[in-house]
PDB file of C-alpha atoms in Angstrom:
ATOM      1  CA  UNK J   1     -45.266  98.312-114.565  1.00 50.00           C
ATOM      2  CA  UNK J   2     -41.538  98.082-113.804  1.00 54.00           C
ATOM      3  CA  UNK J   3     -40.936  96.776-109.908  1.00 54.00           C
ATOM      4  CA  UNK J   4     -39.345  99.546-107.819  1.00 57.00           C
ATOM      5  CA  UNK J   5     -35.266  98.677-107.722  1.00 57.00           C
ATOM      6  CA  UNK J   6     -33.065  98.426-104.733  1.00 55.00           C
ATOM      7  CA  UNK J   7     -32.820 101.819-102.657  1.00 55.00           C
ATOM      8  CA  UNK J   8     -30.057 103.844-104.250  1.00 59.00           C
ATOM      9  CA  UNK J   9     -26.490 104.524-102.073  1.00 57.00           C
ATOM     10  CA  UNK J  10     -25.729 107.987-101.432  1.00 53.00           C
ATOM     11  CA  UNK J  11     -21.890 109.147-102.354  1.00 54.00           C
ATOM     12  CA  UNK J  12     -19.551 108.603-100.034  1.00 55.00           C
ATOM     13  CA  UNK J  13     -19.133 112.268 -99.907  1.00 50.00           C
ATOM     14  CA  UNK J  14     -22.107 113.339 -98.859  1.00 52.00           C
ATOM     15  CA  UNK J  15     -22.193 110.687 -96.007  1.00 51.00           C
ATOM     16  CA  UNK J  16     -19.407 111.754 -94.432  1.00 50.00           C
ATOM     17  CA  UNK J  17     -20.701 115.274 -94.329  1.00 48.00           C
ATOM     18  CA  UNK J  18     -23.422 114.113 -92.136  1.00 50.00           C
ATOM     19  CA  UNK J  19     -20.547 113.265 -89.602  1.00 52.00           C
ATOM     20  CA  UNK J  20     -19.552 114.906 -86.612  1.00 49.00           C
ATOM     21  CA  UNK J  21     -16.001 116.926 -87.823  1.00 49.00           C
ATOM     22  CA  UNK J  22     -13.164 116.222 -85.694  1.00 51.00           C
ATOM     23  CA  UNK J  23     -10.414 118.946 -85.518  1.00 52.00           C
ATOM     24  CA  UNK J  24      -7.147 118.145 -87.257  1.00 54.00           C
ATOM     25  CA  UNK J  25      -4.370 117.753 -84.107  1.00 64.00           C
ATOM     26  CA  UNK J  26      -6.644 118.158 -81.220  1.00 65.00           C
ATOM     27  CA  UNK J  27      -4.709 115.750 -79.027  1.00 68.00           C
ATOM     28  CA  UNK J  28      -1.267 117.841 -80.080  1.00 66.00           C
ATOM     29  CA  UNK J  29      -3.235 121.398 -79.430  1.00 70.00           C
ATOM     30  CA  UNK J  30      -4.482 120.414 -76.073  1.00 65.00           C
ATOM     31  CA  UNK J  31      -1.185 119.031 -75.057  1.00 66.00           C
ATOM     32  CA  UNK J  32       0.342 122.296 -76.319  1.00 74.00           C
ATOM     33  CA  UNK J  33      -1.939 124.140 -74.025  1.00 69.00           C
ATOM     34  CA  UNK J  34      -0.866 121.836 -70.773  1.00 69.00           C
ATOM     35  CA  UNK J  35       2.698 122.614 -71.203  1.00 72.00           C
ATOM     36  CA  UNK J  36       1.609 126.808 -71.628  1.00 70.00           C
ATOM     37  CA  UNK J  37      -0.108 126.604 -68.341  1.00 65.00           C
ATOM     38  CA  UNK J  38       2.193 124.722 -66.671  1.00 68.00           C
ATOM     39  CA  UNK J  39       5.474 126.892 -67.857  1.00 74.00           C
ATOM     40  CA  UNK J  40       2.962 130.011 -66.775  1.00 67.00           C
ATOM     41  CA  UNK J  41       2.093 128.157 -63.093  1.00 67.00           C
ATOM     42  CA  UNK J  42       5.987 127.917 -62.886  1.00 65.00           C
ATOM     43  CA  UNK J  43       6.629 131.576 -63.946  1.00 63.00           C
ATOM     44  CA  UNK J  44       4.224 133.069 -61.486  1.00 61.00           C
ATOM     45  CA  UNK J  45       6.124 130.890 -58.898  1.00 62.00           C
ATOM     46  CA  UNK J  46       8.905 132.090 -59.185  1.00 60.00           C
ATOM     47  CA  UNK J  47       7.955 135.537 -59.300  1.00 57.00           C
ATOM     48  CA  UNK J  48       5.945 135.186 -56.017  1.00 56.00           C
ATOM     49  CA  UNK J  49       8.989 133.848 -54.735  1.00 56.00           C
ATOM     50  CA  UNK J  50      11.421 136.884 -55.611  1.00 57.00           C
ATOM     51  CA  UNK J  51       8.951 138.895 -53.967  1.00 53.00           C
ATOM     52  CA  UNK J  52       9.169 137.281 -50.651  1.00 56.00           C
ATOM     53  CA  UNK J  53      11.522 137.812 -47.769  1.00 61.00           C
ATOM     54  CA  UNK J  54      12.673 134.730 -46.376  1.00 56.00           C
ATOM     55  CA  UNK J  55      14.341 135.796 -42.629  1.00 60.00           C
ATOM     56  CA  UNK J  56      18.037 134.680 -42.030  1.00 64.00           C
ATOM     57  CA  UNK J  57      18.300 131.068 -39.654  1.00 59.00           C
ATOM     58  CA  UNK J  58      18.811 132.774 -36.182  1.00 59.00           C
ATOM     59  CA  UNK J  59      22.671 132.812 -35.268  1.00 60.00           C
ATOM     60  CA  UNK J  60      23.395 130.080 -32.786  1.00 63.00           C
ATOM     61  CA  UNK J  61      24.063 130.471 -29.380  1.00 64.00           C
ATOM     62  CA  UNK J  62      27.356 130.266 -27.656  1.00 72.00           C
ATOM     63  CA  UNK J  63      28.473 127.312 -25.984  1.00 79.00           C
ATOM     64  CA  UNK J  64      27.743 128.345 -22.617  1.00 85.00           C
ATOM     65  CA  UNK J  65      27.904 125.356 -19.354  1.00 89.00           C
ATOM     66  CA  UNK J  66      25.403 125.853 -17.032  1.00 92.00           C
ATOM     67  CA  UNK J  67      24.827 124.476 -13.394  1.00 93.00           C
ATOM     68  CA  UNK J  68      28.735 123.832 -12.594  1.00 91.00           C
ATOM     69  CA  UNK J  69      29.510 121.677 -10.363  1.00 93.00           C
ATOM     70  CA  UNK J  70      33.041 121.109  -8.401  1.00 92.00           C
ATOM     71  CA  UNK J  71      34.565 119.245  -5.387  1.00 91.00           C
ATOM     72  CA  UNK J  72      34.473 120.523  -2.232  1.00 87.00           C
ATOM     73  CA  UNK J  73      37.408 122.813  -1.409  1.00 84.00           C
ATOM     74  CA  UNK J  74      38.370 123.107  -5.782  1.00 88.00           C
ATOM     75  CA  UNK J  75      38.446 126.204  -7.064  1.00 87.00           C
ATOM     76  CA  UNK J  76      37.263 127.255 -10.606  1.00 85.00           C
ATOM     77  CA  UNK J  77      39.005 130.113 -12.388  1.00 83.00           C
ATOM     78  CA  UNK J  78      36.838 131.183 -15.287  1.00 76.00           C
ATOM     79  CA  UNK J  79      38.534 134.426 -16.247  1.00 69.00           C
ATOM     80  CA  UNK J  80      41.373 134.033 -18.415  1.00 78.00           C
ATOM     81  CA  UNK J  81      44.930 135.736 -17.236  1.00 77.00           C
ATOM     82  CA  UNK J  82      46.864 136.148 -20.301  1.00 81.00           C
ATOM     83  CA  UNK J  83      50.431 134.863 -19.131  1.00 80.00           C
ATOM     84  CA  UNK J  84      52.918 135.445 -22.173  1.00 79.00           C
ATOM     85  CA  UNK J  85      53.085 132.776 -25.048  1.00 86.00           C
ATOM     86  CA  UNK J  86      51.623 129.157 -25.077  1.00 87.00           C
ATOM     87  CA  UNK J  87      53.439 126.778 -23.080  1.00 87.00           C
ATOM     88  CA  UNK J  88      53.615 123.073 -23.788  1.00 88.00           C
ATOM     89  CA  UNK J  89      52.354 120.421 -20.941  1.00 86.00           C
ATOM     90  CA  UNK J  90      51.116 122.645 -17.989  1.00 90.00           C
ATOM     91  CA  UNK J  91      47.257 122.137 -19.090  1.00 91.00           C
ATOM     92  CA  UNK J  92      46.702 125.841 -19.346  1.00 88.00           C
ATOM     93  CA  UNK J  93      45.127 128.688 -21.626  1.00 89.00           C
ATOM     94  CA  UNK J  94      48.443 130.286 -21.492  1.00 88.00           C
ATOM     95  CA  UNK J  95      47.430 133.222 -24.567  1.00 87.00           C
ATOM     96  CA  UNK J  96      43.698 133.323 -23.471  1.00 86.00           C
ATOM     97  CA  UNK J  97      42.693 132.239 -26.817  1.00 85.00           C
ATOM     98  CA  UNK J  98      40.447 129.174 -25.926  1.00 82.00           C
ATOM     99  CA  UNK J  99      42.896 126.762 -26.573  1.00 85.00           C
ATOM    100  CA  UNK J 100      44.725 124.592 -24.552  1.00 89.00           C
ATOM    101  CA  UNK J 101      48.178 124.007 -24.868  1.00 88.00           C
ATOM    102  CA  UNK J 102      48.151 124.737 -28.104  1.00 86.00           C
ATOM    103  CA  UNK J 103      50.807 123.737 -31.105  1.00 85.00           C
ATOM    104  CA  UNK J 104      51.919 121.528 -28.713  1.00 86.00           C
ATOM    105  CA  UNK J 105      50.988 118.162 -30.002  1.00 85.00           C
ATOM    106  CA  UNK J 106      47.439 117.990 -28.789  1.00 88.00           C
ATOM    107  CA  UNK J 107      44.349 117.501 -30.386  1.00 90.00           C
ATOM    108  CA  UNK J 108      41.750 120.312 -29.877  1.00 89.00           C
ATOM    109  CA  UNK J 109      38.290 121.256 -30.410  1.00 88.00           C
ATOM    110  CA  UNK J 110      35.251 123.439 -29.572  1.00 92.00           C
ATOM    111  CA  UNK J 111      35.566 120.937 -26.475  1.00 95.00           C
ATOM    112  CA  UNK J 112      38.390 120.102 -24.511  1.00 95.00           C
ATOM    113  CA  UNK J 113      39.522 118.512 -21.456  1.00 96.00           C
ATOM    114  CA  UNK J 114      43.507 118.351 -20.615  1.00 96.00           C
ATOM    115  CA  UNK J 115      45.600 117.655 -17.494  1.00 96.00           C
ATOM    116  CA  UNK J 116      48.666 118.112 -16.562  1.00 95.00           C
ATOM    117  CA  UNK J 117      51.199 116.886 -13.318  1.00 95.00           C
ATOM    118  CA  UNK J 118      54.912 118.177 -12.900  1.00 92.00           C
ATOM    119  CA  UNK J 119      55.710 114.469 -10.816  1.00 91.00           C
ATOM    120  CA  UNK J 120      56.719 111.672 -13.436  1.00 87.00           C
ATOM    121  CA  UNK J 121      56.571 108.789 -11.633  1.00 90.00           C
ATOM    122  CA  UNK J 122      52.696 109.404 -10.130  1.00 93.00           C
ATOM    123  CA  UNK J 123      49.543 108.253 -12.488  1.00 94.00           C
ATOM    124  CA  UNK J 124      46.711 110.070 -12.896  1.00 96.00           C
ATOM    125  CA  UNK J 125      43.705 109.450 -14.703  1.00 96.00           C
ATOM    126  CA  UNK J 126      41.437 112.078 -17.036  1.00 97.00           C
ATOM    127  CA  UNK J 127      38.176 110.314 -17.270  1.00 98.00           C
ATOM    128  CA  UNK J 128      35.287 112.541 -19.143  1.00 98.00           C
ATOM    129  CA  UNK J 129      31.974 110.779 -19.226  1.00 98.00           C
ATOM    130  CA  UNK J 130      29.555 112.355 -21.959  1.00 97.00           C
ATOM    131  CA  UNK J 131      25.801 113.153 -21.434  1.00 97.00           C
ATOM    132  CA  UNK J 132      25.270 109.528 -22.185  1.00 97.00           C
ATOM    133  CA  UNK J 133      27.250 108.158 -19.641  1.00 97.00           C
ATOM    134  CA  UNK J 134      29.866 106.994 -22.043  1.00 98.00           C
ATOM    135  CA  UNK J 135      33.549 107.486 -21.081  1.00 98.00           C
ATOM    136  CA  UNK J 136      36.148 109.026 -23.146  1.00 97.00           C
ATOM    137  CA  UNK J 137      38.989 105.774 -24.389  1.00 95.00           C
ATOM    138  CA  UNK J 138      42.200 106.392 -26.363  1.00 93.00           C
ATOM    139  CA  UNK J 139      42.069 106.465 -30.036  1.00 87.00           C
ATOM    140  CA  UNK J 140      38.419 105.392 -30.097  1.00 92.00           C
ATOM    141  CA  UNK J 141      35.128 107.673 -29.764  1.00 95.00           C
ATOM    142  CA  UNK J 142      32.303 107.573 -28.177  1.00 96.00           C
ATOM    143  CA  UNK J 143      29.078 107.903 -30.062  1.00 96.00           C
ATOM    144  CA  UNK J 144      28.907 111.439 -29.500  1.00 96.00           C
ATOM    145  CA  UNK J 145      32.637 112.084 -30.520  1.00 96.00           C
ATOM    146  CA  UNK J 146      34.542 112.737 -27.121  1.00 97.00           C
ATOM    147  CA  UNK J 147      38.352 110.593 -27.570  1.00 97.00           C
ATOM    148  CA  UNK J 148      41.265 110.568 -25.558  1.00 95.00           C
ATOM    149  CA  UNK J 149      44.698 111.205 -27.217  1.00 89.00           C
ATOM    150  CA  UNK J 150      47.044 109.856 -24.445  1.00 87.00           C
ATOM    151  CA  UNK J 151      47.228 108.357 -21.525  1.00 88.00           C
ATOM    152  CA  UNK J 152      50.222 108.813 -19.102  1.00 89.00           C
ATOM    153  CA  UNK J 153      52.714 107.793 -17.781  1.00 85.00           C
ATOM    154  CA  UNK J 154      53.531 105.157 -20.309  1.00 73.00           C
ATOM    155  CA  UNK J 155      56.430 102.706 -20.153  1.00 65.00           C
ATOM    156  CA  UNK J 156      57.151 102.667 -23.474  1.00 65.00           C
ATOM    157  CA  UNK J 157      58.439 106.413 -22.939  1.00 66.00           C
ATOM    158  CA  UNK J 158      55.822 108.159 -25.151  1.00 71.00           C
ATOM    159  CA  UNK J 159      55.034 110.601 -22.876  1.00 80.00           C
ATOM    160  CA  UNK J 160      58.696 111.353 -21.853  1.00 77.00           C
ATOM    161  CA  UNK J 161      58.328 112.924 -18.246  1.00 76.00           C
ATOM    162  CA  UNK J 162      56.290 115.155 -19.417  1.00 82.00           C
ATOM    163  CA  UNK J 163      52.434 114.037 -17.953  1.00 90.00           C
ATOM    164  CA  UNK J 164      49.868 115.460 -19.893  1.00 93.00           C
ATOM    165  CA  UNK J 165      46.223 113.502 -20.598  1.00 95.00           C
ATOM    166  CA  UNK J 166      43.830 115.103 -23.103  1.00 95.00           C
ATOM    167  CA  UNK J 167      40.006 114.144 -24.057  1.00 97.00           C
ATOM    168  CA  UNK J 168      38.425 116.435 -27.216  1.00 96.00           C
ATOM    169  CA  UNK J 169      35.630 116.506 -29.093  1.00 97.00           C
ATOM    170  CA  UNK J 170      36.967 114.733 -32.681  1.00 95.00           C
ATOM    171  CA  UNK J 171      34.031 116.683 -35.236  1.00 91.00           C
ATOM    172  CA  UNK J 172      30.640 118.218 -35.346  1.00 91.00           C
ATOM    173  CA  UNK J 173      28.979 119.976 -32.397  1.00 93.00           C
ATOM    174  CA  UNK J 174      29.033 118.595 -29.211  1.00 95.00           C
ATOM    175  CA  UNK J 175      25.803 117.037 -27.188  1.00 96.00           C
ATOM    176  CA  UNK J 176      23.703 118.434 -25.339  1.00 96.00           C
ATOM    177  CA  UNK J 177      23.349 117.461 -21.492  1.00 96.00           C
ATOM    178  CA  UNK J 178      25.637 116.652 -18.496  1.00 97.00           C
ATOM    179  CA  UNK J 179      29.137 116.331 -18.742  1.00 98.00           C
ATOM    180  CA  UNK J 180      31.132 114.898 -15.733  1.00 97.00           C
ATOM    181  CA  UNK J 181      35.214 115.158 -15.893  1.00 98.00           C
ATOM    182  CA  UNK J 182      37.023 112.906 -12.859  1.00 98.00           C
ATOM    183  CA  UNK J 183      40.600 113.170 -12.193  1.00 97.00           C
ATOM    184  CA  UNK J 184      41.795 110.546 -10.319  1.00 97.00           C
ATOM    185  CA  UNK J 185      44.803 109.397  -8.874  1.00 97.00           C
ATOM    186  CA  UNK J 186      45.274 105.876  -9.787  1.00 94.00           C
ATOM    187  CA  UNK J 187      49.117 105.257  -8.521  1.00 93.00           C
ATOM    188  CA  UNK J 188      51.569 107.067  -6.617  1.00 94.00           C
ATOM    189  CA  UNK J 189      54.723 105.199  -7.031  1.00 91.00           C
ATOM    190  CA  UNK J 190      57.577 106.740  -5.577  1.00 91.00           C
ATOM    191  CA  UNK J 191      56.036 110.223  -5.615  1.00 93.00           C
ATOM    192  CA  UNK J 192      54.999 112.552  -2.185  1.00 94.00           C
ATOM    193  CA  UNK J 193      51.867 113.192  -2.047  1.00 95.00           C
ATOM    194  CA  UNK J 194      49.441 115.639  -2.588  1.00 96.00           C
ATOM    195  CA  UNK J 195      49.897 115.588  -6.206  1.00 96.00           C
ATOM    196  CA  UNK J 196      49.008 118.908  -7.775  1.00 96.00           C
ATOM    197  CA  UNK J 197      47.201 118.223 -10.750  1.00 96.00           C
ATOM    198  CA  UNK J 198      45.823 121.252 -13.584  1.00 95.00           C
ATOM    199  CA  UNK J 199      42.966 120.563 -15.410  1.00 96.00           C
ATOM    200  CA  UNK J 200      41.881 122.978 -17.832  1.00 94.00           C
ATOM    201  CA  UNK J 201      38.770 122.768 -20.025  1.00 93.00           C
ATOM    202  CA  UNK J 202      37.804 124.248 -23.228  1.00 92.00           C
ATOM    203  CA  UNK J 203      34.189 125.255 -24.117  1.00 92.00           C
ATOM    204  CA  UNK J 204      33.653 126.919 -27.411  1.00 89.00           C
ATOM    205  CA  UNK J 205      36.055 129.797 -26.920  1.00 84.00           C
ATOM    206  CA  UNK J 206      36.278 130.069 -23.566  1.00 87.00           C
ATOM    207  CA  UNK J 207      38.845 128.350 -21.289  1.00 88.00           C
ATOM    208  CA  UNK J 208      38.154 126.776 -17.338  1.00 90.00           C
ATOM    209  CA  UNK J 209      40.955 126.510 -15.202  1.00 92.00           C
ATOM    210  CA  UNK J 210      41.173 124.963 -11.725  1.00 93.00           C
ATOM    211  CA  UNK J 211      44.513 123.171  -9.335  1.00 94.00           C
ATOM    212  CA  UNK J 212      43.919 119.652  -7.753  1.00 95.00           C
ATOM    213  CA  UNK J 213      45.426 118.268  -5.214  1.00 96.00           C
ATOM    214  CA  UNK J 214      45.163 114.239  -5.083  1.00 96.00           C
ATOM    215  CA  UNK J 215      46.264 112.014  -2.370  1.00 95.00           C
ATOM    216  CA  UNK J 216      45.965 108.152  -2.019  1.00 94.00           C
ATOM    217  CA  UNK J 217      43.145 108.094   0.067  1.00 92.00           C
ATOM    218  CA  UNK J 218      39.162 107.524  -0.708  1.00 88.00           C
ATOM    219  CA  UNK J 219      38.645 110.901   0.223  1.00 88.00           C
ATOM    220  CA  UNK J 220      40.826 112.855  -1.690  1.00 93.00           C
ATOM    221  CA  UNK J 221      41.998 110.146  -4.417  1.00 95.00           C
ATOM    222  CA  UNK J 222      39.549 111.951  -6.874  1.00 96.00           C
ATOM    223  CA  UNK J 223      37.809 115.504  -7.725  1.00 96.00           C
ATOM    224  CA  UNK J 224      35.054 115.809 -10.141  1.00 96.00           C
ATOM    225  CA  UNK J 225      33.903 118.486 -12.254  1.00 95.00           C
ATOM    226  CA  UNK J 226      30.010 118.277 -13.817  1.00 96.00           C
ATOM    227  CA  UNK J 227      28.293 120.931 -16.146  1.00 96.00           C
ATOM    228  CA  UNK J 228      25.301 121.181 -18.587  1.00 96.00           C
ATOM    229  CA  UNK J 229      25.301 122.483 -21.878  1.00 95.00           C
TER     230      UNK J 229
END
């Protein structure tokens, strides 16, 4: 009797048929099928988006100063008189076009501050304090832009005779809060007093306008001028 021999080895063939089949490129096809849904999630986007109507931003308002306040015994002119052409150096809105003194050397903006005094030998100051309290210095600007372009009388004959201080607003919009403009007079000299000083202030584009008169006395050394916007 011949002893049984070692168990025989199915082909290699039909062992691998006994496998689970994997599908050729499944990793490819179901990376094919991401990208589909995500190119159709972006096309639906947009469409939704065509179909909705996004409003306008609301048009800003005006600059508009609020809650004026003056010195005792100033008054404000806030309608503009239209006077002929622009003159240089008398602080005023000569055209009634918002802008103050304008091609005459000045700097302007959406706000502006500018006085002006026919005596050459008396000093007078323009000082503009910003909502922060910070006030206005030549060729340097505060942090919410105000800067002062001149300041007169000067020795070395820059402003030749002809007085004229101005304070603008160098870029952007202006802050919001309370403004406070001083005019003082900080010298006399050999001028006779009262000195009649114009100060003139542009707000967006519309121009204030109002006459000082400044002696060398605590009382009326100074006038003052505050507003909100």
């Amino acid at each position: 009797m011949r002893s049984p021999g070692p168990p025989r080895r199915e082909p290699r063939a039909r062992r691998d048929a006994t496998r689970l089949p994997t599908p050729h490129g499944l990793r490819a096809r179901l990376a094919r099928a991401a990208i589909d849904v995500a190119r159709g999630a972006a096309a639906l986007a947009l469409l939704l988006a065509g179909c909705i109507e996004v409003p306008p931003p609301p048009p800003r308002a005006p600059l508009q100063p609020k809650d004026i306040k003056v010195s005792e015994g100033v008054g404000l002119e806030i309608a503009c008189t239209p006077t002929g052409v622009e003159l240089c150096f008398d602080a005023r809105d000569n055209n009634c076009n918002g802008v103050i003194d304008e091609g005459c050397g000045l700097h302007t903006g959406i706000l502006q501050f500018t006085i002006a005094w026919e005596e050459p030998e008396a000093d007078v100051d323009l000082n503009v304090y910003d909502p922060a309290g910070e006030l206005a210095r030549v060729g340097e600007p505060t942090a919410s832009g105000l800067m002062k372009d001149r300041d007169c009388p000067r020795v070395s004959g820059e402003c030749q005779e002809q007085n004229v201080e101005n304070v603008f607003l160098t870029e952007g919009e202006p802050a919001r809060g309370r403004y406070r403009v001083v005019v003082r007079l900080d010298k006399l000299n050999d001028a006779t007093a009262p000195i009649r000083v114009r100060l003139s202030a542009r707000v967006g584009q519309r121009s204030y306008s109002m006459a000082l008169d400044l002696s060398p006395s605590a009382a009326t050394e100074e006038k003052s001028v505050e507003f909100t916007l």
